[in-house]
CSV table of C-alpha atoms in Angstrom, one decimal:
chain,number,residue,atom,x,y,z
A,1002,MET,CA,60.2,-23.8,31.1
A,1003,ASN,CA,61.1,-26.8,32.9
A,1004,THR,CA,58.7,-29.9,32.3
A,1005,LYS,CA,59.5,-30.9,35.8
A,1006,ILE,CA,58.3,-28.0,37.4
A,1007,ILE,CA,55.1,-28.1,35.6
A,1008,LEU,CA,54.3,-32.0,37.7
A,1009,SER,CA,56.6,-34.0,38.7
A,1010,ALA,CA,56.7,-37.8,38.2
A,1011,THR,CA,55.8,-37.9,42.3
A,1012,ALA,CA,52.8,-35.9,40.8
A,1013,ALA,CA,51.4,-37.8,38.1
A,1014,ILE,CA,51.5,-40.6,40.6
A,1015,ALA,CA,49.4,-38.8,43.1
A,1016,MET,CA,46.3,-39.4,41.5
A,1017,THR,CA,43.4,-38.8,43.6
A,1018,LEU,CA,39.8,-40.7,43.2
A,1019,CYS,CA,37.9,-38.9,40.3
A,1020,ALA,CA,34.4,-39.6,38.7
A,1021,CYS,CA,32.5,-42.7,40.0
A,1022,GLY,CA,29.3,-43.5,38.0
A,1023,SER,CA,25.6,-41.3,39.9
A,1024,ASP,CA,24.6,-45.5,39.9
A,1025,GLN,CA,26.5,-47.8,41.6
A,1026,SER,CA,23.6,-50.9,42.8
A,1027,ASP,CA,23.3,-52.7,40.3
A,1028,ARG,CA,26.9,-52.8,38.9
A,1029,PRO,CA,29.5,-55.7,39.7
A,1030,LEU,CA,32.2,-55.1,42.2
A,1031,THR,CA,35.3,-55.3,39.8
A,1032,VAL,CA,38.4,-55.9,41.3
A,1033,ILE,CA,41.9,-54.9,40.1
A,1034,ASP,CA,44.0,-57.9,40.7
A,1035,ILE,CA,48.2,-55.4,41.0
A,1036,GLU,CA,49.6,-59.2,40.9
A,1037,THR,CA,48.7,-58.9,37.1
A,1038,LEU,CA,50.4,-55.7,35.5
A,1039,VAL,CA,53.3,-55.5,37.2
A,1040,ASP,CA,55.7,-55.8,34.8
A,1041,ALA,CA,53.0,-55.8,32.1
A,1042,ALA,CA,53.7,-55.0,27.9
A,1043,ASP,CA,53.2,-51.5,26.7
A,1044,THR,CA,49.8,-51.9,25.5
A,1045,GLY,CA,46.9,-49.8,23.6
A,1046,GLU,CA,47.0,-46.4,22.8
A,1047,GLY,CA,44.6,-43.2,24.2
A,1048,ARG,CA,43.1,-40.7,21.8
A,1049,LEU,CA,44.2,-36.5,22.6
A,1050,GLU,CA,42.0,-34.2,22.0
A,1051,MET,CA,42.9,-30.4,22.2
A,1052,LEU,CA,41.0,-28.8,24.9
A,1053,ILE,CA,43.0,-25.5,25.6
A,1054,HIS,CA,46.7,-24.6,25.1
A,1055,PRO,CA,46.6,-21.2,27.0
A,1056,GLU,CA,48.7,-18.1,26.3
A,1057,VAL,CA,51.5,-16.9,28.2
A,1058,THR,CA,51.9,-13.4,29.5
A,1059,ASP,CA,53.8,-12.4,32.3
A,1060,SER,CA,50.8,-13.7,34.9
A,1061,THR,CA,49.5,-16.8,33.1
A,1062,MET,CA,53.0,-18.9,32.8
A,1063,LEU,CA,52.6,-21.1,34.4
A,1064,GLY,CA,54.6,-23.5,37.1
A,1065,ILE,CA,53.1,-26.5,40.0
A,1066,SER,CA,49.8,-25.9,38.6
A,1067,ASN,CA,46.1,-28.2,38.9
A,1068,ILE,CA,43.3,-27.4,37.3
A,1069,ALA,CA,40.7,-26.8,39.6
A,1070,GLY,CA,37.7,-26.8,37.8
A,1071,THR,CA,35.8,-26.2,34.5
A,1072,VAL,CA,31.5,-23.6,33.8
A,1073,GLY,CA,31.3,-23.7,29.7
A,1074,ASN,CA,34.1,-22.5,27.7
A,1075,ARG,CA,36.1,-21.9,31.2
A,1076,LEU,CA,38.4,-23.5,32.9
A,1077,PHE,CA,39.9,-22.4,36.1
A,1078,VAL,CA,43.5,-23.2,37.6
A,1079,SER,CA,45.4,-22.6,40.5
A,1080,ASP,CA,48.7,-22.3,41.0
A,1081,LYS,CA,51.1,-21.6,43.4
A,1082,GLY,CA,48.3,-20.0,45.2
A,1083,GLN,CA,48.0,-17.7,42.2
A,1084,LEU,CA,43.8,-18.4,40.7
A,1085,ILE,CA,43.8,-18.1,36.8
A,1086,THR,CA,40.5,-18.5,34.5
A,1087,PHE,CA,40.9,-19.2,31.2
A,1088,ASP,CA,38.9,-18.9,28.1
A,1089,THR,CA,38.6,-22.9,26.7
A,1090,LYS,CA,38.3,-21.8,23.0
A,1091,SER,CA,41.1,-19.1,22.9
A,1092,GLY,CA,43.4,-20.0,24.9
A,1093,ARG,CA,43.4,-16.5,26.6
A,1094,CYS,CA,42.8,-15.2,29.8
A,1095,ILE,CA,40.3,-13.8,31.4
A,1096,GLY,CA,41.6,-13.1,35.0
A,1097,ALA,CA,44.3,-13.9,36.9
A,1098,PHE,CA,44.3,-12.6,41.3
A,1099,ASN,CA,46.5,-13.9,43.8
A,1100,ARG,CA,45.3,-13.2,47.2
A,1101,ARG,CA,47.2,-14.2,49.9
A,1102,GLY,CA,48.3,-12.7,52.9
A,1103,GLY,CA,46.8,-12.1,56.5
A,1104,GLY,CA,44.3,-8.7,55.7
A,1105,PRO,CA,40.8,-8.5,55.3
A,1106,GLY,CA,39.9,-11.3,52.3
A,1107,GLU,CA,42.7,-12.6,51.9
A,1108,TYR,CA,43.8,-16.1,52.3
A,1109,HIS,CA,47.2,-17.8,53.9
A,1110,SER,CA,46.8,-20.7,51.6
A,1111,ALA,CA,45.3,-21.1,48.5
A,1112,ILE,CA,44.5,-25.1,49.9
A,1113,GLN,CA,41.2,-26.5,48.3
A,1114,PRO,CA,40.5,-23.9,45.0
A,1115,TYR,CA,36.9,-24.2,43.0
A,1116,PRO,CA,34.7,-22.4,40.7
A,1117,SER,CA,31.6,-20.9,41.7
A,1118,VAL,CA,28.9,-23.2,40.4
A,1119,ASP,CA,27.6,-20.2,38.1
A,1120,GLY,CA,31.2,-19.5,36.8
A,1121,ASN,CA,31.7,-16.2,37.6
A,1122,GLY,CA,34.3,-16.3,40.1
A,1123,TRP,CA,35.9,-18.5,42.9
A,1124,GLU,CA,35.3,-20.0,46.1
A,1125,VAL,CA,38.7,-20.9,48.1
A,1126,PHE,CA,38.7,-22.7,51.0
A,1127,ASP,CA,41.8,-21.5,53.8
A,1128,LEU,CA,42.5,-24.5,55.9
A,1129,ILE,CA,44.9,-22.0,58.1
A,1130,SER,CA,41.7,-19.5,59.2
A,1131,ASP,CA,39.2,-21.8,58.5
A,1132,LYS,CA,37.2,-19.7,56.5
A,1133,LEU,CA,36.3,-19.6,52.7
A,1134,PHE,CA,36.9,-16.6,50.4
A,1135,ARG,CA,34.6,-15.4,47.9
A,1136,TYR,CA,36.6,-14.2,44.2
A,1137,ASP,CA,34.7,-12.5,41.3
A,1138,LEU,CA,36.5,-14.0,38.5
A,1139,HIS,CA,39.4,-10.8,38.6
A,1140,GLY,CA,39.7,-11.5,42.8
A,1141,ASN,CA,38.1,-8.5,43.7
A,1142,HIS,CA,36.6,-9.7,47.6
A,1143,LEU,CA,32.9,-10.9,47.3
A,1144,GLY,CA,32.5,-12.4,50.9
A,1145,THR,CA,34.0,-15.2,53.6
A,1146,ILE,CA,31.6,-17.2,55.3
A,1147,ASP,CA,33.4,-19.0,58.7
A,1148,THR,CA,33.2,-22.7,58.8
A,1149,LEU,CA,32.9,-23.6,61.5
A,1150,GLY,CA,36.0,-25.9,62.3
A,1151,ILE,CA,35.1,-28.1,59.2
A,1152,GLU,CA,38.4,-29.7,58.5
A,1153,ARG,CA,38.0,-29.9,55.0
A,1154,ASP,CA,35.7,-28.6,52.4
A,1155,PHE,CA,34.8,-29.4,48.3
A,1156,PRO,CA,31.7,-28.6,46.1
A,1157,LEU,CA,28.4,-31.3,46.2
A,1158,PRO,CA,25.9,-31.5,44.0
A,1159,GLY,CA,23.0,-29.4,44.0
A,1160,GLY,CA,25.1,-26.3,45.6
A,1161,TYR,CA,25.4,-28.3,48.6
A,1162,TRP,CA,28.9,-28.2,50.7
A,1163,GLY,CA,30.7,-31.1,52.1
A,1164,GLY,CA,32.8,-31.2,55.5
A,1165,LEU,CA,34.5,-33.5,57.4
A,1166,THR,CA,35.1,-33.0,61.4
A,1167,HIS,CA,37.4,-33.4,63.2
A,1168,ALA,CA,37.9,-37.5,64.6
A,1169,LYS,CA,39.0,-38.0,68.4
A,1170,ASP,CA,40.9,-40.5,68.9
A,1171,GLY,CA,39.4,-44.3,68.1
A,1172,GLU,CA,36.5,-42.0,66.6
A,1173,GLU,CA,35.4,-42.2,62.8
A,1174,LEU,CA,35.1,-39.2,60.7
A,1175,SER,CA,32.2,-37.6,60.2
A,1176,LEU,CA,30.5,-36.5,56.7
A,1177,LYS,CA,28.5,-32.5,56.9
A,1178,ILE,CA,26.9,-31.4,54.2
A,1179,PHE,CA,26.1,-27.5,54.1
A,1180,ASP,CA,24.0,-25.2,52.5
A,1181,ARG,CA,26.0,-22.7,50.0
A,1182,ASN,CA,25.6,-20.3,53.3
A,1183,TRP,CA,26.9,-23.1,55.8
A,1184,ARG,CA,24.3,-24.1,57.3
A,1185,LEU,CA,23.7,-27.8,58.3
A,1186,THR,CA,21.6,-29.7,56.5
A,1187,ASP,CA,22.8,-33.6,57.3
A,1188,SER,CA,25.2,-35.4,58.3
A,1189,ILE,CA,26.5,-39.2,57.6
A,1190,PRO,CA,28.5,-41.0,59.4
A,1191,SER,CA,32.2,-42.6,57.8
A,1192,GLY,CA,32.8,-45.6,58.8
A,1193,ALA,CA,36.4,-44.7,57.5
A,1194,TYR,CA,39.6,-42.6,58.6
A,1195,TYR,CA,40.0,-41.3,55.2
A,1196,LEU,CA,38.2,-39.7,52.4
A,1197,VAL,CA,38.1,-38.9,49.1
A,1198,ALA,CA,35.5,-37.1,47.1
A,1199,HIS,CA,34.6,-36.4,43.7
A,1200,MET,CA,32.1,-33.6,42.1
A,1201,GLY,CA,32.4,-33.1,38.4
A,1202,ASN,CA,34.6,-30.7,37.2
A,1203,SER,CA,37.4,-29.3,40.1
A,1204,THR,CA,39.5,-31.2,41.7
A,1205,VAL,CA,42.5,-30.6,44.7
A,1206,GLY,CA,44.9,-33.2,46.2
A,1207,MET,CA,45.8,-32.5,50.6
A,1208,GLY,CA,46.0,-34.6,53.2
A,1209,ALA,CA,43.6,-36.8,53.0
A,1210,ASP,CA,43.5,-36.6,48.9
A,1211,ILE,CA,40.2,-35.1,48.3
A,1212,ILE,CA,38.6,-34.9,44.5
A,1213,THR,CA,35.6,-32.8,44.3
A,1214,GLY,CA,32.3,-34.9,42.5
A,1215,LYS,CA,29.0,-35.5,41.6
A,1216,ASP,CA,29.5,-38.7,44.1
A,1217,ILE,CA,31.4,-39.1,47.4
A,1218,ALA,CA,33.5,-42.4,47.6
A,1219,LEU,CA,35.9,-43.8,50.6
A,1220,ILE,CA,38.6,-45.8,51.2
A,1221,GLN,CA,37.8,-47.9,54.1
A,1222,HIS,CA,40.6,-48.0,57.6
A,1223,GLU,CA,41.5,-51.4,56.3
A,1224,PHE,CA,44.5,-51.9,54.6
A,1225,ASN,CA,42.7,-54.1,51.5
A,1226,ASP,CA,42.0,-51.0,49.7
A,1227,THR,CA,38.0,-51.3,48.9
A,1228,LEU,CA,36.7,-48.0,47.5
A,1229,TYR,CA,32.7,-47.2,48.2
A,1230,SER,CA,30.6,-44.5,47.0
A,1231,ILE,CA,28.9,-42.0,48.5
A,1232,VAL,CA,25.4,-40.4,46.6
A,1233,SER,CA,25.0,-36.8,47.6
A,1234,GLY,CA,21.9,-37.4,50.4
A,1235,GLU,CA,21.8,-40.4,50.9
A,1236,LYS,CA,22.7,-42.2,54.0
A,1237,ASN,CA,24.5,-46.0,52.8
A,1238,LEU,CA,27.6,-46.9,51.3
A,1239,LYS,CA,27.7,-48.7,48.2
A,1240,PRO,CA,31.0,-50.4,47.8
A,1241,TYR,CA,32.6,-49.9,44.4
A,1242,ALA,CA,35.7,-51.4,43.4
A,1243,VAL,CA,38.1,-53.4,44.6
A,1244,ILE,CA,42.1,-52.9,44.2
A,1245,ASP,CA,43.6,-55.7,45.0
A,1246,PRO,CA,47.7,-55.7,45.5
A,1247,GLY,CA,48.2,-59.6,46.3
A,1248,LYS,CA,51.5,-59.7,47.1
A,1249,TYR,CA,52.6,-56.0,46.9
A,1250,ALA,CA,50.1,-54.6,49.6
A,1251,ILE,CA,51.6,-52.7,52.5
A,1252,PRO,CA,52.1,-54.6,56.0
A,1253,ASP,CA,49.3,-52.6,59.0
A,1254,PRO,CA,52.0,-51.1,61.0
A,1255,ARG,CA,49.6,-52.3,63.6
A,1256,LYS,CA,51.0,-55.5,63.2
A,1257,TYR,CA,54.7,-55.0,64.2
A,1258,SER,CA,57.2,-54.2,67.2
A,1259,ASN,CA,59.5,-51.4,65.9
A,1260,LEU,CA,59.2,-49.3,62.6
A,1261,ASP,CA,62.5,-51.1,61.4
A,1262,ALA,CA,60.7,-54.5,61.2
A,1263,TRP,CA,57.9,-52.6,59.3
A,1264,GLU,CA,60.2,-50.5,56.8
A,1265,ALA,CA,61.9,-53.7,56.1
A,1266,ASP,CA,58.8,-55.5,54.8
A,1267,ARG,CA,57.4,-52.6,53.2
A,1268,ARG,CA,60.0,-52.1,50.8
A,1269,ASN,CA,59.0,-54.6,47.9
A,1270,THR,CA,55.3,-53.1,48.4
A,1271,ILE,CA,53.4,-50.6,46.2
A,1272,ARG,CA,50.7,-48.4,46.6
A,1273,VAL,CA,48.3,-48.1,43.7
A,1274,ARG,CA,47.0,-44.1,42.9
A,1275,PHE,CA,44.2,-43.9,40.8
A,1276,ILE,CA,41.5,-41.8,39.0
A,1277,PRO,CA,38.5,-43.7,37.8
A,1278,SER,CA,36.7,-42.2,34.8
A,1279,ALA,CA,32.9,-43.2,34.0
A,1280,GLU,CA,33.2,-47.3,33.7
A,1281,GLN,CA,37.5,-46.7,33.3
A,1282,MET,CA,40.5,-46.4,36.0
A,1283,MET,CA,43.6,-44.8,35.8
A,1284,LEU,CA,46.4,-46.5,37.8
A,1285,GLY,CA,49.4,-45.0,39.3
A,1286,TYR,CA,52.3,-46.4,41.0
A,1287,MET,CA,55.9,-47.6,41.5
A,1288,TYR,CA,58.2,-50.7,41.2
A,1289,GLU,CA,60.7,-51.2,40.9
A,1290,ASN,CA,62.3,-48.0,40.1
A,1291,LYS,CA,59.4,-47.4,37.1
A,1292,LEU,CA,57.3,-45.6,36.9
A,1293,TYR,CA,53.4,-46.9,35.7
A,1294,LEU,CA,51.0,-45.6,34.0
A,1295,GLN,CA,47.8,-48.1,33.4
A,1296,VAL,CA,44.2,-48.2,33.1
A,1297,VAL,CA,41.8,-50.9,33.3
A,1298,ASP,CA,38.2,-51.6,32.8
A,1299,LEU,CA,36.1,-51.2,35.7
A,1300,THR,CA,33.8,-53.3,34.0
A,1301,ASP,CA,35.8,-56.2,34.0
A,1302,GLY,CA,39.9,-55.7,35.0
A,1303,THR,CA,40.9,-55.9,31.7
A,1304,LEU,CA,43.8,-54.1,31.3
A,1305,LEU,CA,44.0,-51.8,28.6
A,1306,PHE,CA,46.5,-49.1,27.8
A,1307,SER,CA,50.1,-49.5,29.9
A,1308,ARG,CA,53.4,-47.4,29.8
A,1309,THR,CA,55.8,-46.9,32.1
A,1310,VAL,CA,58.9,-44.6,32.6
A,1311,ASP,CA,62.5,-45.8,33.2
A,1312,PRO,CA,64.5,-44.5,35.7
A,1313,ASP,CA,66.6,-41.5,33.7
A,1314,THR,CA,63.4,-40.4,32.3
A,1315,ARG,CA,61.4,-40.1,35.3
A,1316,GLY,CA,59.3,-36.4,35.1
A,1317,LYS,CA,59.6,-36.4,31.3
A,1318,GLY,CA,56.4,-37.8,30.4
A,1319,PHE,CA,54.8,-40.6,29.3
A,1320,VAL,CA,55.2,-41.1,25.5
A,1321,MET,CA,51.9,-40.7,23.3
A,1322,ASP,CA,51.0,-40.0,19.8
A,1323,TYR,CA,49.1,-36.4,19.7
A,1324,ASP,CA,48.5,-36.0,15.7
A,1325,GLY,CA,50.5,-38.3,14.2
A,1326,LYS,CA,53.8,-36.8,16.2
A,1327,GLU,CA,55.5,-37.9,19.6
A,1328,VAL,CA,54.3,-36.3,22.6
A,1329,LEU,CA,55.1,-35.9,25.9
A,1330,THR,CA,52.4,-36.0,28.8
A,1331,MET,CA,51.7,-36.6,32.0
A,1332,PRO,CA,48.1,-37.5,33.9
A,1333,ILE,CA,46.7,-34.8,35.4
A,1334,PRO,CA,44.4,-35.4,38.6
A,1335,TYR,CA,41.4,-34.4,37.1
A,1336,SER,CA,37.8,-36.2,35.5
A,1337,ASP,CA,34.7,-34.9,34.3
A,1338,GLY,CA,33.5,-38.8,33.7
A,1339,ASP,CA,34.1,-38.7,30.1
A,1340,GLY,CA,37.4,-38.4,30.1
A,1341,PHE,CA,41.3,-38.6,32.0
A,1342,TYR,CA,42.8,-35.1,31.2
A,1343,PHE,CA,46.6,-34.7,30.5
A,1344,LEU,CA,49.6,-32.2,29.8
A,1345,ILE,CA,51.3,-31.9,26.7
A,1346,LEU,CA,54.5,-31.0,28.4
A,1347,ASP,CA,56.3,-27.5,27.6
A,1348,GLU,CA,59.5,-29.3,25.7
A,1349,SER,CA,56.9,-31.2,23.5
A,1350,MET,CA,54.4,-27.8,22.5
A,1351,SER,CA,57.5,-26.0,21.7
A,1352,GLU,CA,58.8,-28.6,19.1
A,1353,LEU,CA,55.1,-28.3,17.9
A,1354,THR,CA,54.7,-24.1,17.7
A,1355,GLY,CA,58.2,-23.5,17.1
A,1356,VAL,CA,57.8,-20.8,20.6
A,1357,GLU,CA,60.2,-21.2,23.1
A,1358,ASP,CA,58.3,-20.3,26.3
A,1359,THR,CA,55.0,-21.7,25.8
A,1360,ASN,CA,52.9,-23.0,28.3
A,1361,PRO,CA,52.1,-26.8,28.3
A,1362,ALA,CA,48.4,-28.1,26.4
A,1363,ILE,CA,45.4,-29.8,28.4
A,1364,VAL,CA,44.5,-32.8,26.7
A,1365,LYS,CA,41.7,-34.6,27.5
A,1366,VAL,CA,42.5,-37.9,26.4
A,1367,ARG,CA,40.3,-41.4,25.8
A,1368,PHE,CA,41.0,-45.1,26.2
């Protein structure tokens, strides 16, 4: 199996916000200075802890996969419309199904799948039909809820759902909070047009780069990347961190009279993707045909880890040490607030296990 279809370098830098701390009221606002991080030498090591090596069957050979969440000892993985649940202790498949289609109880595309609160099934938001489908672990349809034209949805603490309303020109997005049966309970003006959310054990990336978690975080409309968090149920934005690109900042296209001029100034800029986890933040960006993977301390901005991948090896992963052996890894846009998640790619797993057709392993990495 080709590692590039597991997680390409492009997907690796498509990191989305995750795991903000639940109480940001007293924490200092950390500024992450990108200018000081570009061209940093390799530094730091990660501690890789094996989470699961999923078994390979006809229905569980992983391709373009994302972690949808974990509940107890169950790992939920979405893969090109197929939804798979693994036992993290044994790697065995508990259930796998694909209910794509246009009939009753079928989704057009599993845009945002999440494990159910009790871990005994799936909840799938289908953007095409604006419906939420519920299934058990084996794909039996349990019910459908009309999400009332909400642009996208994500679970919140306490068994609630969050959703973004469609915004008209000149209007800001509004965050709506619904109970589990989609009854409106609250509404929070976002003050932004671009939302990123985090909800503990579940991760998706789509359009607005949503990751669901115990907190909600927003990137303000300005091109300076100030990150804000909202604890579910509170109606105030709390500054969380600042990613300062400095001279690498993407210029505001509204200040240009034509697209060519904007594109010319944009060539030497950097778009930073990120995943915070507890008091650390992982950064991913491209610069001068190199893919950067870095981890900084959110208390003071200190660089803890830095690696680059050169153009001729891009897509083959970052080299890390696992059990005394060098392995190729790729970050997964997922965190539970207690560490970052990576794949040990199938090429390295084949060398470790001696089995040619093997799934990548999923590991937790602490820095």
